XYZ file of C-alpha atoms in Angstrom:
435
model
C 1.493 0.796 31.585
C 2.039 -2.342 33.272
C 0.789 -5.740 32.607
C -0.561 -6.381 35.956
C -2.018 -2.571 36.537
C -4.066 -2.926 33.219
C -5.330 -6.538 34.478
C -6.417 -4.832 37.284
C -7.951 -1.865 35.334
C -9.904 -4.212 33.724
C -10.752 -6.177 35.996
C -12.250 -3.006 37.997
C -14.125 -2.008 34.951
C -15.504 -5.596 34.293
C -16.757 -4.994 38.066
C -18.124 -2.096 37.949
C -20.117 -3.491 34.813
C -21.468 -5.730 35.988
C -22.625 -3.981 39.208
C -24.569 -1.796 37.012
C -26.087 -4.553 35.154
C -27.207 -6.447 38.275
C -28.794 -3.254 39.629
C -30.526 -2.936 36.247
C -31.765 -6.362 36.488
C -32.753 -6.187 39.848
C -34.719 -3.088 39.694
C -36.692 -5.274 36.672
C -37.227 -8.025 38.463
C -38.605 -5.708 41.403
C -40.647 -3.578 39.019
C -42.727 -6.695 37.246
C -42.950 -8.263 40.484
C -44.379 -5.083 41.973
C -46.444 -5.074 39.135
C -48.219 -8.586 39.661
C -48.579 -8.084 43.017
C -51.015 -4.768 41.976
C -52.998 -6.607 39.431
C -53.138 -9.980 42.340
C -54.676 -7.490 44.853
C -57.189 -6.067 42.476
C -58.035 -9.642 41.424
C -59.095 -11.003 44.403
C -61.477 -8.518 45.042
C -63.368 -9.688 41.560
C -62.727 -13.389 42.317
C -64.778 -12.935 45.677
C -67.426 -11.247 43.757
C -67.878 -14.232 40.877
C -67.286 -16.643 43.612
C -70.348 -15.067 45.883
C -72.837 -14.813 42.940
C -72.129 -18.206 41.955
C -73.214 -19.307 45.368
C -76.060 -17.001 45.666
C -77.238 -19.098 42.645
C -77.181 -22.280 44.771
C -79.387 -21.042 47.556
C -83.032 -19.897 46.968
C -83.120 -18.033 50.654
C -83.802 -14.479 50.609
C -81.431 -12.359 51.885
C -80.125 -8.904 52.549
C -76.739 -7.146 51.673
C -75.857 -4.900 54.440
C -74.591 -0.993 53.436
C -72.976 2.274 55.344
C -72.074 5.336 53.922
C -69.684 5.360 56.897
C -68.027 2.123 56.024
C -68.126 1.971 52.239
C -64.838 3.741 51.964
C -62.549 1.262 54.169
C -64.903 -2.405 53.491
C -64.877 -3.523 49.651
C -68.079 -4.102 47.754
C -67.010 -8.376 47.414
C -67.104 -7.949 51.925
C -70.876 -7.061 51.824
C -71.792 -9.733 49.264
C -69.642 -12.746 51.787
C -71.101 -11.413 55.034
C -74.757 -11.228 53.530
C -74.550 -15.272 52.406
C -72.792 -16.393 55.632
C -75.961 -14.833 56.789
C -77.923 -17.362 55.544
C -75.941 -19.757 56.039
C -73.317 -20.257 53.228
C -70.114 -19.986 53.938
C -67.513 -19.187 51.468
C -65.819 -22.293 49.211
C -62.191 -22.011 49.033
C -61.911 -24.648 45.904
C -64.428 -22.917 43.846
C -62.495 -18.950 44.803
C -59.014 -21.055 43.798
C -60.346 -21.889 40.571
C -61.948 -18.631 39.656
C -58.738 -17.122 40.618
C -55.957 -18.921 38.976
C -58.697 -18.312 35.539
C -58.219 -14.329 36.157
C -54.511 -14.666 36.452
C -54.421 -16.272 33.570
C -56.411 -13.398 31.614
C -53.932 -11.187 33.283
C -50.640 -13.823 31.495
C -49.711 -14.108 35.089
C -48.622 -17.927 34.993
C -48.209 -19.274 38.594
C -49.269 -21.486 41.272
C -51.750 -20.173 44.312
C -52.721 -21.024 47.800
C -55.903 -19.526 49.352
C -55.689 -19.251 53.148
C -59.157 -18.399 55.202
C -57.544 -17.152 58.477
C -58.109 -14.455 61.643
C -56.526 -11.054 60.132
C -55.885 -9.750 63.836
C -53.984 -13.224 64.441
C -52.585 -14.287 61.625
C -53.770 -18.028 62.372
C -54.874 -20.039 58.963
C -58.031 -21.730 59.397
C -59.051 -23.010 56.253
C -56.174 -23.276 52.903
C -56.163 -25.104 49.364
C -52.594 -26.534 50.643
C -51.780 -28.307 53.266
C -48.328 -27.330 52.850
C -47.142 -24.512 54.383
C -45.864 -21.949 51.434
C -42.190 -20.621 51.365
C -41.388 -17.068 52.182
C -38.861 -17.040 49.229
C -39.749 -15.979 46.164
C -44.072 -15.399 47.179
C -46.178 -12.970 46.685
C -48.933 -12.498 48.950
C -51.699 -10.554 48.719
C -53.416 -8.219 51.125
C -55.700 -10.162 53.489
C -59.627 -9.251 52.094
C -62.321 -9.160 54.968
C -64.840 -11.717 54.271
C -67.277 -10.292 57.644
C -67.795 -7.098 58.665
C -66.733 -7.111 61.715
C -62.400 -8.281 60.502
C -63.152 -11.882 62.168
C -62.186 -13.627 58.837
C -60.092 -12.951 55.723
C -59.145 -14.263 52.938
C -55.550 -13.849 51.315
C -53.685 -15.379 47.902
C -50.540 -16.441 48.249
C -48.273 -16.861 44.339
C -45.824 -19.474 45.207
C -43.753 -19.485 42.451
C -43.786 -16.543 40.698
C -40.573 -16.057 40.041
C -40.970 -17.960 36.365
C -43.417 -15.891 34.943
C -40.726 -13.148 36.241
C -37.583 -14.275 34.485
C -40.112 -15.078 31.242
C -40.882 -11.530 31.183
C -37.632 -10.804 31.487
C -36.088 -13.520 28.890
C -35.552 -11.591 26.080
C -33.575 -9.078 28.693
C -31.490 -11.713 29.998
C -30.373 -13.143 27.042
C -29.591 -10.130 25.754
C -27.646 -9.397 29.148
C -25.331 -12.599 29.005
C -24.546 -11.465 25.224
C -23.244 -8.274 26.193
C -21.240 -9.471 28.969
C -19.995 -12.314 26.743
C -19.311 -9.734 24.457
C -17.383 -7.271 27.041
C -15.613 -9.827 28.285
C -14.306 -11.530 25.197
C -13.421 -7.367 23.643
C -11.470 -7.052 27.562
C -10.036 -10.769 27.252
C -8.928 -9.299 23.405
C -7.506 -5.993 24.314
C -5.122 -7.234 27.272
C -4.102 -9.943 24.610
C -3.633 -7.157 21.969
C -1.403 -4.927 25.021
C 0.370 -8.031 25.717
C 1.525 -8.435 22.996
C 2.120 -5.314 22.171
C 4.226 -4.901 25.252
C 6.014 -8.298 23.876
C 6.434 -6.531 20.417
C 7.764 -3.294 22.007
C 10.669 -5.468 24.544
C 11.650 -7.364 21.636
C 12.589 -4.499 19.471
C 14.335 -3.081 22.181
C 16.133 -6.276 22.657
C 16.664 -6.478 18.643
C 18.183 -2.893 18.947
C 20.322 -3.743 21.647
C 21.509 -6.965 20.140
C 22.224 -5.740 16.461
C 24.214 -2.295 17.981
C 26.289 -4.965 19.990
C 26.305 -7.235 16.939
C 27.070 -5.185 14.665
C 30.185 -2.943 17.150
C 31.867 -5.929 16.871
C 32.690 -6.272 13.286
C 33.019 -2.507 12.926
C 35.827 -3.028 15.628
C 37.591 -5.630 13.682
C 36.781 -3.506 10.513
C 38.482 -0.185 12.504
C 41.284 -2.207 13.561
C 41.853 -3.690 10.743
C 41.645 -0.176 8.242
C 44.214 0.700 11.204
C 46.926 -1.481 10.592
C 46.836 -0.999 7.206
C 47.363 2.679 7.551
C 49.892 1.943 9.750
C 52.373 -0.159 7.488
C 53.846 -2.269 9.874
C 52.029 -5.291 8.348
C 53.352 -4.090 4.379
C 56.054 -6.712 4.714
C 54.058 -9.353 6.210
C 51.398 -10.770 3.212
C 50.363 -13.381 5.348
C 48.946 -11.051 7.845
C 47.938 -8.555 5.749
C 46.244 -11.022 3.663
C 44.334 -12.232 7.091
C 43.350 -8.822 8.201
C 41.855 -8.182 4.503
C 40.176 -11.274 4.719
C 38.537 -10.760 8.245
C 37.639 -7.461 6.878
C 36.166 -8.503 4.075
C 33.957 -11.132 6.260
C 32.668 -8.614 8.506
C 31.618 -6.223 5.930
C 29.589 -9.390 4.304
C 28.329 -10.203 7.989
C 27.118 -6.660 7.789
C 25.544 -6.412 4.605
C 23.815 -10.224 5.010
C 21.924 -8.395 8.297
C 20.975 -5.237 6.380
C 19.332 -6.944 3.565
C 18.015 -9.282 5.533
C 15.903 -6.099 7.890
C 15.467 -4.155 4.165
C 13.964 -7.215 2.739
C 11.913 -8.135 5.665
C 10.603 -4.329 5.565
C 9.693 -4.745 1.689
C 7.701 -7.637 2.541
C 5.846 -6.389 5.080
C 4.784 -2.712 2.862
C 4.621 -5.304 -0.198
C 7.246 -3.480 -2.370
C 9.401 -7.239 -2.549
C 9.891 -7.856 -6.748
C 10.586 -11.084 -7.030
C 12.479 -11.617 -9.881
C 11.358 -15.885 -10.505
C 13.303 -18.407 -13.246
C 13.807 -22.001 -12.813
C 16.471 -22.293 -9.753
C 18.862 -25.663 -10.030
C 18.741 -27.017 -6.746
C 21.513 -29.262 -6.718
C 23.720 -26.315 -7.510
C 22.689 -24.040 -5.109
C 22.352 -26.835 -2.250
C 26.224 -27.712 -2.993
C 27.168 -24.516 -2.701
C 25.817 -23.512 0.510
C 26.343 -27.231 1.978
C 30.587 -26.350 1.080
C 30.546 -22.966 2.879
C 28.789 -24.283 5.974
C 30.850 -27.029 6.025
C 33.995 -24.290 5.968
C 32.781 -22.011 8.674
C 31.176 -24.613 11.085
C 33.239 -24.982 14.253
C 31.012 -28.242 15.047
C 31.311 -31.987 13.676
C 28.663 -31.516 10.131
C 27.540 -34.124 8.047
C 25.355 -33.127 4.984
C 22.743 -35.769 3.581
C 21.447 -35.055 0.101
C 18.673 -36.136 -1.781
C 17.652 -34.014 -4.643
C 14.682 -35.530 -6.630
C 13.889 -32.342 -8.028
C 16.075 -30.556 -9.428
C 14.644 -27.127 -10.116
C 12.175 -24.806 -8.647
C 10.291 -21.844 -9.944
C 11.835 -19.068 -7.430
C 13.820 -15.833 -7.439
C 17.310 -17.441 -6.523
C 18.648 -15.241 -4.254
C 15.826 -14.734 -1.626
C 15.301 -18.922 -2.207
C 19.024 -18.923 -0.939
C 18.650 -17.054 1.571
C 15.546 -18.987 3.309
C 17.280 -22.219 2.980
C 20.186 -20.799 4.470
C 18.867 -19.934 7.032
C 17.397 -23.627 7.669
C 20.434 -24.691 7.572
C 22.172 -22.218 10.164
C 19.213 -22.888 12.768
C 19.878 -26.444 12.156
C 23.356 -26.359 13.085
C 22.865 -23.280 16.086
C 20.265 -25.855 18.203
C 21.570 -29.139 17.534
C 24.816 -30.461 19.470
C 28.299 -30.631 18.550
C 27.865 -32.997 16.481
C 25.372 -32.324 13.867
C 23.413 -34.363 10.789
C 21.431 -32.104 8.384
C 19.610 -34.451 5.874
C 18.375 -31.588 2.487
C 15.913 -33.311 0.036
C 14.175 -31.930 -2.676
C 10.555 -33.736 -4.481
C 7.780 -33.044 -6.153
C 4.360 -33.966 -4.679
C 0.845 -34.550 -6.128
C 0.007 -31.244 -5.901
C 2.291 -29.926 -7.905
C 4.300 -28.631 -6.477
C 8.276 -28.624 -5.287
C 9.094 -29.890 -1.775
C 12.792 -28.636 -0.290
C 13.427 -30.117 2.783
C 16.218 -29.178 5.679
C 16.073 -31.978 8.440
C 18.450 -31.785 11.588
C 19.275 -34.006 14.766
C 19.459 -31.409 16.734
C 17.427 -30.267 20.464
C 13.826 -30.211 18.788
C 10.947 -27.374 19.588
C 8.783 -27.642 21.983
C 4.525 -27.770 21.458
C 4.721 -24.347 23.121
C 7.425 -22.779 21.218
C 5.416 -23.990 17.451
C 2.758 -21.018 18.194
C 5.650 -18.471 17.645
C 8.684 -19.949 16.171
C 8.077 -18.252 12.858
C 7.355 -14.752 14.737
C 9.572 -11.497 14.160
C 12.328 -11.182 16.871
C 11.250 -14.435 18.325
C 14.559 -14.592 20.983
C 13.160 -16.183 24.324
C 12.364 -19.649 22.598
C 15.270 -19.811 21.007
C 17.370 -18.684 24.246
C 16.343 -21.758 26.060
C 16.698 -24.067 23.495
C 20.186 -23.271 22.776
C 21.314 -24.363 26.462
C 24.441 -21.714 25.981
C 23.016 -18.343 26.874
C 21.679 -17.687 23.709
C 22.379 -18.518 19.893
C 23.283 -15.697 18.260
C 20.753 -13.472 16.098
C 18.059 -11.096 16.057
C 15.105 -13.679 15.840
C 14.838 -12.668 12.042
C 15.539 -15.920 10.613
C 12.423 -18.023 10.360
C 10.346 -14.945 10.108
C 12.275 -14.278 6.985
C 11.641 -17.426 5.399
C 7.998 -17.577 6.034
C 7.948 -14.473 4.744
C 9.842 -15.031 1.605
C 7.795 -18.783 1.272
C 4.848 -16.878 1.231
C 5.866 -13.459 -0.880
C 6.623 -16.811 -4.059
C 2.528 -17.988 -2.816
C 4.070 -21.352 -0.611
C 3.916 -22.386 2.320
C 6.401 -23.562 5.152
C 5.756 -26.605 7.728
C 7.390 -27.835 10.882
C 7.368 -31.223 11.997
C 9.121 -31.765 15.336
C 10.113 -33.669 18.348
C 11.803 -32.168 21.262
C 15.191 -33.227 21.855
C 14.945 -35.534 18.709
C 14.668 -33.768 15.650
C 13.478 -30.555 13.418
C 12.089 -30.501 9.898
C 11.119 -27.536 8.220
C 9.662 -28.018 4.621
C 9.279 -25.419 2.028
C 6.313 -25.766 -0.345
C 6.388 -23.759 -3.639
C 4.107 -23.841 -6.876
C 5.392 -24.742 -9.612
C 4.626 -21.941 -11.459
C 2.899 -18.449 -10.341
C 1.004 -16.301 -12.233
C 2.736 -13.216 -12.090
C 0.353 -10.341 -11.421
């Protein structure tokens, strides 16, 4: 699946998850709001009765509470109390009702500011209110009008101005869980996309590696085949110099293929943990001198080597350490201009390690490329750095160096400035505990 298709599918899935979660949260909000609204409508009856009893205690006039069997089904009991009090000249006290209603809300664990209005219910005109400001229509809960006159000419209505804080408070755990879940899902999706992208990158790299390897192996095989054909023909039997040249070319090409095969095999063993190292004291001056002589002879560029070997030995497998340093020198030559200066040094640091460094005055490595420079089949950045259609190879060199160093329980560090230099330093313990 292409990367854009993966992103599109993931985006659609994420939108679907967010939509479902939004519907769930909305339904939960609605249910809690409906519960608060039901309790608010229930409480207003109790509040009106309590307010009526309070006023009854304040007056000493006789009063008659009317009742009717027909009206009992439609008019609440609190209305009869309010009508009886009104008939003896005692009108409803909104401030007292406000206090009683607020206390009843708190007992129901509902936290909200309220406004109590006395109104004409038929015209919905406010006659008196506990607040001078008009309540907003958004986010409020309004109770049903409760008549305080038997003729329904007056009614009481309560408005909860900010019940959403109480609703959100009840939903707090759900909201926190939702946020955490969405962060987790988003993280998983991003991680999944990265894995898929990485797998696609590795697949393309392996494909490029296969093509490059086949192409590079085809050339030496062709040279070897031509050399064998020429030798078999006998045409150069009486030309010893030409015969020796063909033999030398065949030998070099065979060695080139063997080194490549060994490198791939070594990486495979390192990845599977089956590589066995034969560690011993390695003579660094002798090894470095041999490598510099070989590269100086083979080089097509002007190369100057500077060596400063303060540490003369390293505890390592000589074959693999030699190949690792060889790769660093080869890279220094590849990614440099026509005139190359390579500094090779060794020393012992305060951590009781042997440090081997290779520094060049070449093209350098950008900060972006440093993240992937040691990855297997790393070729894209190398192609850009070489500036000549890409340096030859398969992107195995630095990965090989890193894995060999890690197999020695050491580390490798990179220090570089793009356009100026690159410096790789290998840190090897002086002694390794054998398993």
